[in-house]
Each structure stands twice: as C-alpha cells, then as structure tokens.
Amino acid sequence: MKASRPMMPDLAEPRVMQLRLLVPSEVLVDEPVTKVVAVAEDGAFCLLPRHIDFVAALVPGVFLFHDREAQERLFAVDRGLLVKCGQEVLVSTPNAVGGDDLGQLEALVEERFLALDEQERKSRTTLARLEAGTLRRFRNLQER
C-alpha cells in the first residue's frame, strides 16, 4: 500500500469569500468579501478566505465584514447561523440591520428590534388569552 501525501493548498485559490446575509424576507448582502467577524456563543471570531470550513450559532451582536476595497461594513444581527463552506459564507438570521458606524447601528437596533419585542409581547399575550378561552370552553363542554 502506497502512503498518501498530504494535500497541498492551491496557491491560486481566490483571496475572497462570497458572503450571503439572509433574513426571512430578503437577501441583505450577496457580495465578495475578504474578512468576516461575528460573535458566537463562545465569543467573537474572524473568518478569512483560507480558513477551514466552519459552522457557528450566532448570538445577538455586531456582525462586520470587509468588502473587496477593504471597506468595513457593519450589521447588527439577532441570533442566527453562520456556515462557511469553501469560499462561501452563508449567514441566516431572523433580523438584521446595517449601519455606517456603531452609533447609528445602536440607534437602528433600538428602533427596530425594540419594536419587534413589543410586537412579540403583544402576540404572546393574545395567544395566552386564546389558549385560556379554549380551555374554558372545553371545561364547559365536559361539565354538560
């Protein structure tokens, strides 16, 4: 049996990754990037084009990347999943918002995400009332 040689990296490999940032209603980003920085449950991490394939559960926080021109772009994400496979980086999150700087991003997060929290609270209250009403009706049917 012949011993196998370790695979050598392809030196012609591109120095960019294709980033796709997805929310349920649209694709927010679909462009080549040179660097991705995100926050997972065990801390912040950085991905570069030659890094190994990777999967991470994202926590709410700042997600940033550098485009081909080395411009830093910022997004706030509300948990999600990041998958790096080859030169592709896919990020799926229920909510994300982009901003030019951290101050603007903070204001956008407060405006958009806090409104969502209020909607979720109202939805939970309505659902609890519906469940209680349904249980009351079942109890009334059993008593007849």
GROMACS .gro file of C-alpha atoms in nm:
model
  144
    1MET     CA    1   0.000   0.000   0.000
    2LYS     CA    2   0.131   0.337  -0.100
    3ALA     CA    3   0.142   0.613   0.164
    4SER     CA    4  -0.072   0.909   0.068
    5ARG     CA    5   0.086   1.251   0.054
    6PRO     CA    6  -0.083   1.539   0.234
    7MET     CA    7  -0.284   1.768   0.009
    8MET     CA    8  -0.103   2.092  -0.067
    9PRO     CA    9  -0.315   2.408  -0.071
   10ASP     CA   10  -0.394   2.552  -0.410
   11LEU     CA   11  -0.186   2.870  -0.424
   12ALA     CA   12  -0.414   3.008  -0.696
   13GLU     CA   13  -0.708   2.995  -0.452
   14PRO     CA   14  -0.904   3.322  -0.453
   15ARG     CA   15  -0.841   3.564  -0.169
   16VAL     CA   16  -1.212   3.642  -0.128
   17MET     CA   17  -1.521   3.469   0.003
   18GLN     CA   18  -1.877   3.508  -0.123
   19LEU     CA   19  -2.090   3.634   0.166
   20ARG     CA   20  -2.467   3.596   0.169
   21LEU     CA   21  -2.653   3.753   0.462
   22LEU     CA   22  -3.012   3.631   0.463
   23VAL     CA   23  -3.320   3.736   0.659
   24PRO     CA   24  -3.659   3.569   0.602
   25SER     CA   25  -3.784   3.839   0.365
   26GLU     CA   26  -3.473   3.922   0.161
   27VAL     CA   27  -3.103   3.883   0.086
   28LEU     CA   28  -2.930   4.176   0.258
   29VAL     CA   29  -2.580   4.106   0.131
   30ASP     CA   30  -2.454   3.899  -0.161
   31GLU     CA   31  -2.101   4.009  -0.246
   32PRO     CA   32  -1.734   3.910  -0.232
   33VAL     CA   33  -1.561   3.985   0.099
   34THR     CA   34  -1.209   3.947   0.236
   35LYS     CA   35  -1.287   3.914   0.608
   36VAL     CA   36  -1.586   3.831   0.830
   37VAL     CA   37  -1.610   3.896   1.205
   38ALA     CA   38  -1.905   3.767   1.410
   39VAL     CA   39  -2.000   3.673   1.766
   40ALA     CA   40  -2.096   3.318   1.862
   41GLU     CA   41  -2.197   3.168   2.194
   42ASP     CA   42  -1.833   3.115   2.290
   43GLY     CA   43  -1.705   3.458   2.177
   44ALA     CA   44  -1.607   3.660   1.873
   45PHE     CA   45  -1.428   3.503   1.577
   46CYS     CA   46  -1.280   3.605   1.244
   47LEU     CA   47  -1.301   3.419   0.913
   48LEU     CA   48  -1.056   3.466   0.628
   49PRO     CA   49  -1.072   3.304   0.281
   50ARG     CA   50  -0.826   3.025   0.356
   51HIS     CA   51  -0.976   2.925   0.689
   52ILE     CA   52  -1.129   2.580   0.728
   53ASP     CA   53  -1.499   2.516   0.689
   54PHE     CA   54  -1.688   2.632   0.993
   55VAL     CA   55  -2.037   2.643   1.149
   56ALA     CA   56  -2.140   2.872   1.436
   57ALA     CA   57  -2.459   2.964   1.619
   58LEU     CA   58  -2.457   3.344   1.631
   59VAL     CA   59  -2.577   3.546   1.928
   60PRO     CA   60  -2.724   3.895   1.908
   61GLY     CA   61  -2.444   4.137   1.835
   62VAL     CA   62  -2.237   4.316   1.575
   63PHE     CA   63  -2.153   4.136   1.251
   64LEU     CA   64  -1.892   4.300   1.031
   65PHE     CA   65  -1.710   4.227   0.710
   66HIS     CA   66  -1.459   4.387   0.477
   67ASP     CA   67  -1.553   4.417   0.111
   68ARG     CA   68  -1.302   4.386  -0.176
   69GLU     CA   69  -1.200   4.751  -0.133
   70ALA     CA   70  -1.124   4.686   0.238
   71GLN     CA   71  -1.425   4.897   0.343
   72GLU     CA   72  -1.565   4.782   0.678
   73ARG     CA   73  -1.942   4.720   0.675
   74LEU     CA   74  -2.144   4.678   0.996
   75PHE     CA   75  -2.467   4.490   1.069
   76ALA     CA   76  -2.648   4.412   1.391
   77VAL     CA   77  -2.784   4.057   1.393
   78ASP     CA   78  -3.039   3.898   1.623
   79ARG     CA   79  -2.901   3.545   1.665
   80GLY     CA   80  -2.864   3.317   1.364
   81LEU     CA   81  -2.648   3.059   1.196
   82LEU     CA   82  -2.323   3.107   1.005
   83VAL     CA   83  -2.186   2.840   0.772
   84LYS     CA   84  -1.851   2.868   0.592
   85CYS     CA   85  -1.807   2.605   0.323
   86GLY     CA   86  -1.516   2.653   0.087
   87GLN     CA   87  -1.526   3.012  -0.033
   88GLU     CA   88  -1.892   3.063   0.060
   89VAL     CA   89  -2.013   3.216   0.386
   90LEU     CA   90  -2.386   3.194   0.447
   91VAL     CA   91  -2.548   3.375   0.738
   92SER     CA   92  -2.915   3.326   0.819
   93THR     CA   93  -3.077   3.541   1.085
   94PRO     CA   94  -3.435   3.640   1.171
   95ASN     CA   95  -3.343   4.010   1.199
   96ALA     CA   96  -3.052   4.222   1.081
   97VAL     CA   97  -2.993   4.590   1.020
   98GLY     CA   98  -2.695   4.767   0.862
   99GLY     CA   99  -2.534   5.093   0.966
  100ASP     CA  100  -2.237   5.314   0.884
  101ASP     CA  101  -2.098   5.333   1.237
  102LEU     CA  102  -2.165   5.185   1.580
  103GLY     CA  103  -2.365   5.487   1.699
  104GLN     CA  104  -2.602   5.473   1.403
  105LEU     CA  105  -2.625   5.096   1.436
  106GLU     CA  106  -2.720   5.124   1.803
  107ALA     CA  107  -2.999   5.372   1.722
  108LEU     CA  108  -3.132   5.149   1.443
  109VAL     CA  109  -3.127   4.843   1.670
  110GLU     CA  110  -3.318   5.023   1.944
  111GLU     CA  111  -3.576   5.147   1.695
  112ARG     CA  112  -3.629   4.825   1.500
  113PHE     CA  113  -3.559   4.543   1.746
  114LEU     CA  114  -3.740   4.701   2.042
  115ALA     CA  115  -4.048   4.746   1.822
  116LEU     CA  116  -4.026   4.374   1.738
  117ASP     CA  117  -4.002   4.286   2.108
  118GLU     CA  118  -4.321   4.485   2.174
  119GLN     CA  119  -4.500   4.305   1.888
  120GLU     CA  120  -4.384   3.967   2.020
  121ARG     CA  121  -4.507   4.056   2.371
  122LYS     CA  122  -4.850   4.152   2.234
  123SER     CA  123  -4.862   3.832   2.028
  124ARG     CA  124  -4.779   3.617   2.330
  125THR     CA  125  -5.047   3.791   2.538
  126THR     CA  126  -5.307   3.736   2.265
  127LEU     CA  127  -5.207   3.372   2.229
  128ALA     CA  128  -5.233   3.317   2.605
  129ARG     CA  129  -5.584   3.465   2.606
  130LEU     CA  130  -5.688   3.240   2.316
  131GLU     CA  131  -5.549   2.933   2.493
  132ALA     CA  132  -5.728   3.024   2.817
  133GLY     CA  133  -6.056   3.077   2.629
  134THR     CA  134  -6.022   2.743   2.452
  135LEU     CA  135  -5.955   2.563   2.780
  136ARG     CA  136  -6.257   2.732   2.940
  137ARG     CA  137  -6.479   2.616   2.653
  138PHE     CA  138  -6.351   2.256   2.683
  139ARG     CA  139  -6.422   2.262   3.056
  140ASN     CA  140  -6.776   2.389   2.990
  141LEU     CA  141  -6.832   2.110   2.737
  142GLN     CA  142  -6.715   1.846   2.985
  143GLU     CA  143  -6.950   1.977   3.256
  144ARG     CA  144  -7.258   1.941   3.032
   0.00000   0.00000   0.00000
